[in-house]
Short mmCIF file of C-alpha atoms and ligand atoms in Angstrom, two decimals:
data_model
loop_
_atom_site.label_atom_id
_atom_site.label_comp_id
_atom_site.label_asym_id
_atom_site.label_seq_id
_atom_site.Cartn_x
_atom_site.Cartn_y
_atom_site.Cartn_z
CA MET A 29 16.19 -68.53 46.49
CA THR A 30 13.72 -70.61 44.17
CA ASP A 31 15.19 -73.59 42.62
CA PRO A 32 14.52 -73.25 38.67
CA ALA A 33 13.99 -77.21 38.33
CA LYS A 34 11.61 -77.44 40.93
CA ALA A 35 9.84 -74.24 40.03
CA TRP A 36 9.58 -75.72 36.34
CA THR A 37 8.37 -79.29 37.36
CA GLN A 38 5.74 -77.65 39.60
CA ARG A 39 4.49 -75.46 36.62
CA TYR A 40 4.59 -78.26 34.08
CA ARG A 41 4.48 -81.38 36.01
CA GLU A 42 7.59 -82.61 34.06
CA PRO A 43 11.12 -81.99 34.42
CA PRO A 44 12.65 -79.56 31.77
CA ALA A 45 13.69 -81.09 28.73
CA GLY A 46 17.16 -79.73 28.79
CA PRO A 47 19.06 -76.98 30.84
CA VAL A 48 16.21 -74.70 30.73
CA ILE A 49 16.39 -71.77 33.53
CA SER A 50 19.70 -71.07 35.25
CA PRO A 51 19.40 -69.64 38.70
CA ALA A 52 20.48 -66.35 37.59
CA ILE A 53 17.38 -66.37 35.23
CA MET A 54 15.15 -67.15 37.93
CA THR A 55 14.47 -63.79 39.18
CA PRO A 56 12.22 -63.35 42.34
CA THR A 57 9.41 -61.70 39.57
CA ILE A 58 9.94 -64.58 37.53
CA ALA A 59 9.45 -67.08 40.70
CA THR A 60 6.15 -65.37 41.80
CA LEU A 61 5.03 -65.48 38.58
CA LEU A 62 5.63 -69.32 38.20
CA THR A 63 3.70 -69.92 41.63
CA HIS A 64 0.52 -68.24 40.29
CA ARG A 65 -2.55 -70.36 41.46
CA SER A 66 -6.26 -69.17 41.64
CA VAL A 67 -7.25 -68.76 45.21
CA ARG A 68 -11.04 -69.10 46.18
CA ALA A 69 -10.90 -69.36 49.73
CA TYR A 70 -10.01 -66.61 51.90
CA THR A 71 -9.42 -65.82 55.59
CA PRO A 72 -11.59 -62.57 56.84
CA ASP A 73 -8.29 -60.59 57.46
CA ALA A 74 -8.51 -56.97 55.79
CA LEU A 75 -5.49 -56.50 53.20
CA PRO A 76 -2.32 -55.05 54.53
CA GLU A 77 -2.23 -51.35 54.54
CA GLY A 78 -1.18 -49.83 51.22
CA ALA A 79 -1.67 -53.07 49.37
CA LEU A 80 -4.06 -51.73 47.03
CA GLU A 81 -2.43 -48.82 46.16
CA ALA A 82 0.79 -50.28 45.60
CA ALA A 83 -1.14 -52.98 43.27
CA ILE A 84 -2.92 -50.11 41.33
CA ALA A 85 0.47 -48.25 41.27
CA ALA A 86 1.49 -51.63 39.43
CA ALA A 87 -1.37 -51.77 37.29
CA GLN A 88 -0.72 -48.22 36.12
CA SER A 89 2.65 -48.85 35.34
CA ALA A 90 1.82 -51.58 32.59
CA ALA A 91 2.20 -50.34 29.06
CA THR A 92 -0.90 -48.76 27.63
CA SER A 93 -1.72 -48.51 23.89
CA SER A 94 -0.99 -45.20 22.81
CA ASN A 95 -0.65 -43.96 26.48
CA LEU A 96 -4.49 -43.85 26.04
CA GLN A 97 -5.01 -45.29 29.67
CA SER A 98 -8.47 -46.15 28.71
CA TRP A 99 -9.40 -48.39 31.81
CA SER A 100 -10.49 -47.96 35.26
CA VAL A 101 -11.10 -49.95 38.17
CA VAL A 102 -13.53 -50.07 41.00
CA ALA A 103 -12.45 -51.17 44.47
CA ILE A 104 -15.61 -52.88 46.19
CA THR A 105 -15.20 -53.99 50.17
CA ASP A 106 -19.16 -53.33 51.14
CA LYS A 107 -20.34 -57.02 52.10
CA ALA A 108 -23.83 -56.23 50.46
CA ARG A 109 -22.37 -55.04 46.97
CA LYS A 110 -20.28 -58.05 47.21
CA ALA A 111 -22.84 -60.26 47.69
CA ARG A 112 -25.00 -58.74 44.65
CA LEU A 113 -22.11 -58.89 42.27
CA ALA A 114 -21.35 -62.50 43.70
CA ALA A 115 -25.00 -63.36 42.66
CA LEU A 116 -24.80 -61.37 38.95
CA ALA A 117 -21.53 -63.50 38.72
CA GLY A 118 -23.50 -67.05 39.00
CA ASN A 119 -23.65 -67.28 42.75
CA GLN A 120 -19.55 -67.52 43.33
CA HIS A 121 -19.14 -67.45 47.09
CA HIS A 122 -15.41 -66.29 46.83
CA VAL A 123 -16.51 -63.14 45.29
CA GLU A 124 -18.61 -62.37 48.89
CA GLN A 125 -15.97 -64.06 51.06
CA ALA A 126 -12.70 -62.12 49.48
CA PRO A 127 -12.16 -58.96 51.58
CA LEU A 128 -11.55 -56.72 48.30
CA PHE A 129 -13.10 -57.18 44.86
CA LEU A 130 -11.76 -55.33 42.34
CA VAL A 131 -13.48 -54.58 39.16
CA TRP A 132 -11.76 -54.17 35.87
CA ILE A 133 -13.53 -51.56 33.56
CA ALA A 134 -12.88 -50.96 29.79
CA ASP A 135 -13.27 -47.29 30.11
CA LEU A 136 -13.88 -44.99 26.96
CA SER A 137 -16.07 -42.77 29.09
CA ARG A 138 -13.11 -40.65 29.98
CA LEU A 139 -11.88 -40.03 26.54
CA ASP A 140 -15.50 -39.33 25.60
CA ARG A 141 -15.49 -36.58 28.51
CA MET A 142 -12.35 -35.22 27.60
CA ALA A 143 -13.21 -34.97 23.88
CA HIS A 144 -16.19 -32.90 24.65
CA THR A 145 -14.32 -30.82 26.92
CA HIS A 146 -12.02 -30.01 23.91
CA HIS A 147 -14.86 -29.46 21.58
CA LEU A 148 -13.69 -32.50 19.56
CA GLY A 149 -15.39 -35.37 17.77
CA THR A 150 -15.06 -38.88 19.32
CA ASP A 151 -15.50 -40.90 16.07
CA ALA A 152 -12.75 -43.56 17.04
CA LEU A 153 -14.64 -44.32 20.09
CA ASP A 154 -17.04 -46.30 18.06
CA TYR A 155 -14.66 -48.54 16.43
CA THR A 156 -14.24 -52.37 17.70
CA GLU A 157 -10.43 -51.55 17.43
CA THR A 158 -10.89 -48.85 20.26
CA PHE A 159 -12.83 -51.41 22.37
CA LEU A 160 -10.10 -53.86 22.06
CA VAL A 161 -7.41 -51.30 22.88
CA SER A 162 -9.05 -50.76 26.12
CA THR A 163 -9.73 -54.29 26.84
CA ILE A 164 -6.04 -55.04 26.33
CA ASP A 165 -5.07 -52.06 28.12
CA ALA A 166 -7.37 -52.99 31.34
CA THR A 167 -5.96 -56.58 31.13
CA LEU A 168 -2.50 -55.95 31.05
CA ALA A 169 -2.96 -53.62 34.21
CA ALA A 170 -5.02 -56.26 36.17
CA GLN A 171 -2.67 -58.83 35.53
CA ASN A 172 0.33 -56.40 36.89
CA ALA A 173 -1.78 -55.94 39.76
CA THR A 174 -2.46 -59.73 40.33
CA ALA A 175 1.30 -60.18 39.98
CA ALA A 176 1.82 -57.18 42.98
CA PHE A 177 -0.79 -58.81 45.07
CA GLU A 178 0.85 -62.31 44.53
CA SER A 179 4.47 -60.92 45.43
CA LEU A 180 2.85 -59.72 48.99
CA GLY A 181 1.60 -63.56 49.57
CA LEU A 182 -2.12 -62.39 48.89
CA GLY A 183 -4.34 -64.76 46.88
CA THR A 184 -6.60 -63.76 43.72
CA VAL A 185 -8.77 -65.19 41.13
CA TYR A 186 -10.30 -63.43 38.39
CA ILE A 187 -14.22 -63.48 38.01
CA GLY A 188 -15.32 -63.84 34.26
CA GLY A 189 -18.61 -64.31 35.61
CA LEU A 190 -19.37 -60.61 35.59
CA ARG A 191 -20.10 -61.01 31.80
CA ASN A 192 -22.90 -62.88 32.58
CA HIS A 193 -25.00 -59.83 33.25
CA PRO A 194 -22.83 -56.52 32.16
CA GLU A 195 -25.60 -54.08 32.24
CA GLN A 196 -26.88 -55.13 35.80
CA VAL A 197 -23.12 -54.85 36.82
CA ALA A 198 -22.98 -51.54 35.27
CA ALA A 199 -25.84 -50.46 37.21
CA GLU A 200 -24.70 -51.53 40.43
CA LEU A 201 -21.43 -49.88 40.12
CA LYS A 202 -22.87 -46.95 38.42
CA LEU A 203 -20.86 -46.84 35.07
CA PRO A 204 -20.98 -44.43 32.44
CA PRO A 205 -22.04 -45.23 29.03
CA ARG A 206 -18.87 -46.34 27.04
CA SER A 207 -17.82 -48.23 29.87
CA ILE A 208 -18.09 -52.06 30.68
CA ALA A 209 -16.90 -54.45 33.75
CA LEU A 210 -14.83 -56.97 31.88
CA PHE A 211 -13.85 -59.00 34.95
CA GLY A 212 -13.51 -58.98 38.40
CA LEU A 213 -10.86 -59.94 40.75
CA CYS A 214 -11.24 -61.26 44.30
CA VAL A 215 -8.12 -60.56 46.72
CA GLY A 216 -7.47 -61.65 49.99
CA LYS A 217 -5.33 -63.67 52.23
CA PRO A 218 -5.33 -67.27 51.12
CA ASP A 219 -7.12 -69.59 53.69
CA PRO A 220 -4.56 -72.17 54.85
CA ALA A 221 -7.67 -74.65 55.32
CA HIS A 222 -8.16 -74.75 51.85
CA PRO A 223 -4.74 -74.45 50.05
CA ALA A 224 -4.85 -73.92 46.23
CA ALA A 225 -2.36 -76.08 44.00
CA ILE A 226 -0.52 -75.02 41.03
CA LYS A 227 -2.39 -76.08 38.17
CA PRO A 228 -0.28 -77.86 35.19
CA ARG A 229 -0.10 -75.69 31.79
CA LEU A 230 0.44 -77.19 28.40
CA PRO A 231 4.20 -77.91 27.53
CA GLN A 232 5.92 -74.84 25.96
CA SER A 233 6.32 -77.07 22.73
CA ALA A 234 2.33 -76.42 22.39
CA VAL A 235 2.59 -72.53 22.68
CA LEU A 236 6.00 -71.35 21.67
CA HIS A 237 6.86 -71.49 18.02
CA HIS A 238 9.92 -70.80 16.75
CA GLU A 239 10.19 -68.30 13.48
CA ARG A 240 6.93 -70.00 12.15
CA TYR A 241 3.61 -71.51 13.39
CA ASP A 242 4.28 -75.59 13.45
CA THR A 243 1.59 -77.91 14.67
CA THR A 244 3.61 -81.30 13.51
CA HIS A 245 3.60 -82.84 16.89
CA GLU A 246 0.52 -81.45 18.47
CA ALA A 247 -1.28 -84.39 18.72
CA GLU A 248 1.42 -86.23 20.88
CA THR A 249 1.89 -83.22 22.95
CA LEU A 250 -1.91 -82.66 23.67
CA SER A 251 -2.30 -86.49 24.65
CA ALA A 252 0.77 -86.41 27.04
CA TYR A 253 -0.76 -83.13 28.52
CA ASP A 254 -4.08 -84.63 28.73
CA ASP A 255 -2.67 -87.65 31.22
CA ARG A 256 -1.10 -84.78 33.49
CA ALA A 257 -3.86 -82.46 33.57
CA SER A 258 -6.09 -85.75 34.47
CA ALA A 259 -3.73 -86.65 37.08
CA PHE A 260 -3.90 -83.26 38.56
CA GLN A 261 -7.59 -83.41 38.49
CA GLN A 262 -7.65 -86.35 40.70
CA GLU A 263 -5.11 -85.05 43.11
CA GLN A 264 -7.77 -82.35 43.43
CA ASN A 265 -10.33 -85.00 44.40
CA LEU A 266 -12.10 -84.30 40.97
CA PRO A 267 -13.16 -86.82 38.53
CA PRO A 268 -10.50 -87.37 35.82
CA ARG A 269 -10.77 -85.59 32.53
CA ALA A 270 -8.98 -85.12 29.58
CA TRP A 271 -8.20 -81.44 29.10
CA SER A 272 -8.55 -81.14 25.40
CA ARG A 273 -11.73 -83.23 25.63
CA ALA A 274 -13.08 -80.71 28.58
CA MET A 275 -12.03 -77.45 26.61
CA SER A 276 -13.61 -78.83 23.28
CA GLU A 277 -17.03 -79.44 25.22
CA ARG A 278 -16.94 -75.85 26.26
CA ILE A 279 -16.69 -74.27 22.70
CA ALA A 280 -19.13 -77.07 21.16
CA THR A 281 -22.20 -75.21 21.63
CA VAL A 282 -23.83 -71.46 22.48
CA ALA A 283 -25.04 -72.99 25.74
CA ALA A 284 -21.39 -72.84 27.22
CA LEU A 285 -21.36 -69.06 26.71
CA HIS A 286 -23.92 -68.49 29.61
CA GLY A 287 -25.97 -65.81 27.98
CA ARG A 288 -23.16 -64.29 26.68
CA ASP A 289 -23.88 -64.70 23.06
CA LYS A 290 -25.74 -61.77 23.03
CA LEU A 291 -22.62 -59.60 24.31
CA ARG A 292 -22.42 -57.81 20.98
CA THR A 293 -25.80 -56.56 21.16
CA ILE A 294 -25.16 -55.62 24.84
CA LEU A 295 -21.89 -53.77 23.91
CA HIS A 296 -23.99 -51.83 21.09
CA ARG A 297 -26.42 -50.68 23.93
CA MET A 298 -23.67 -49.61 26.37
CA GLY A 299 -22.13 -47.38 23.56
CA LEU A 300 -19.31 -49.78 22.61
CA ALA A 301 -17.51 -51.58 19.58
CA ARG A 302 -20.64 -50.11 17.50
CA LEU A 303 -18.63 -50.21 14.28
C1 LIG B 414 -10.52 -63.65 32.44
C2 LIG B 414 -10.80 -64.52 33.29
C3 LIG B 414 -11.84 -64.86 34.03
C4 LIG B 414 -12.07 -65.91 35.09
N1 LIG B 414 -13.09 -65.98 35.56
C5 LIG B 414 -13.42 -67.04 36.49
C6 LIG B 414 -14.60 -67.18 37.23
O1 LIG B 414 -15.52 -66.64 36.97
N2 LIG B 414 -14.57 -67.86 38.24
C7 LIG B 414 -13.53 -68.82 38.88
O2 LIG B 414 -13.59 -69.30 39.89
N3 LIG B 414 -12.55 -68.48 37.95
C8 LIG B 414 -12.06 -67.69 37.01
N4 LIG B 414 -10.98 -67.46 36.34
C9 LIG B 414 -9.81 -68.63 36.71
C10 LIG B 414 -9.66 -69.68 35.82
O3 LIG B 414 -10.41 -70.71 35.84
C11 LIG B 414 -8.25 -70.05 36.24
O4 LIG B 414 -7.32 -68.99 35.99
C12 LIG B 414 -7.64 -71.34 35.02
O5 LIG B 414 -8.39 -72.56 35.72
C13 LIG B 414 -6.39 -71.70 35.64
O6 LIG B 414 -5.94 -71.90 36.82
P1 LIG B 414 -5.04 -71.31 38.01
O7 LIG B 414 -5.21 -69.79 37.53
O8 LIG B 414 -5.00 -71.65 39.40
O9 LIG B 414 -3.56 -71.73 36.97
C14 LIG B 414 -11.05 -66.78 35.30
C15 LIG B 414 -9.58 -66.33 34.93
C16 LIG B 414 -9.57 -65.18 33.89
C17 LIG B 414 -8.11 -65.15 33.46
#
């Protein structure tokens, strides 16, 4: 059984302020979620039989806006294809190394095909709202799959780098118009030679508001978190850095978007979010 105080302290790098989680609340599901860490080094072992299908069933069990089910996923094990996708994602070695690479698709193309079969229009597919619906649904599904893989002791890391070159990724995967790869997910057995640590998150007081949004204590909270995040960096043999400064630098200029500032134009070309 997971010790709630220990799980909490691992996640936040500070003990709970009060009696936060009783053992009855620390279910195996919550315990698995609290120990998430991105894994970027894998053994060459294939996934246990049925793991992919179980994770996709978990993904499909997520709620889906209006039951539209407007997402798809492409499972890739072919080494050469993984290598090409790794290059498109900014030469991320773990994409090639992971035995399984899943690409999560915001997919309005199936609805498009269905509407044509039923001799109906597709006006709503052009709107940003419908694109947003498919990205939300795909993301909820992917996270359910991630939790399922992690419950099996497998490691994962999301790969947003795929959005650096959406049209090349679409060509590689033969995606139809009105669909786009949102992100990838590396899946595999974590390499014990390169263990991944649990990265501390913002204190709950920074993200959880009661009744109304409140920034009264935000500055102190962020400053205390900067210290903890910097200590974590040093533990990982990385240069110390204040999280709030590093994240601010990431949004300071368009250059940090790695070409994704063109995404709106690309989405239009791919038949998405045109209105
Ligand atoms: C949508 C999304 C895209 C991401 N893209 C990448 C990526 O391209 N490469 C990578 O190494 N990590 C990627 N990550 C992982 C984040 O860097 C990681 O989740 C974050 O630093 C927190 O660390 P943790 O997952 O270990 O708690 C991505 C995460 C998300 C949610």
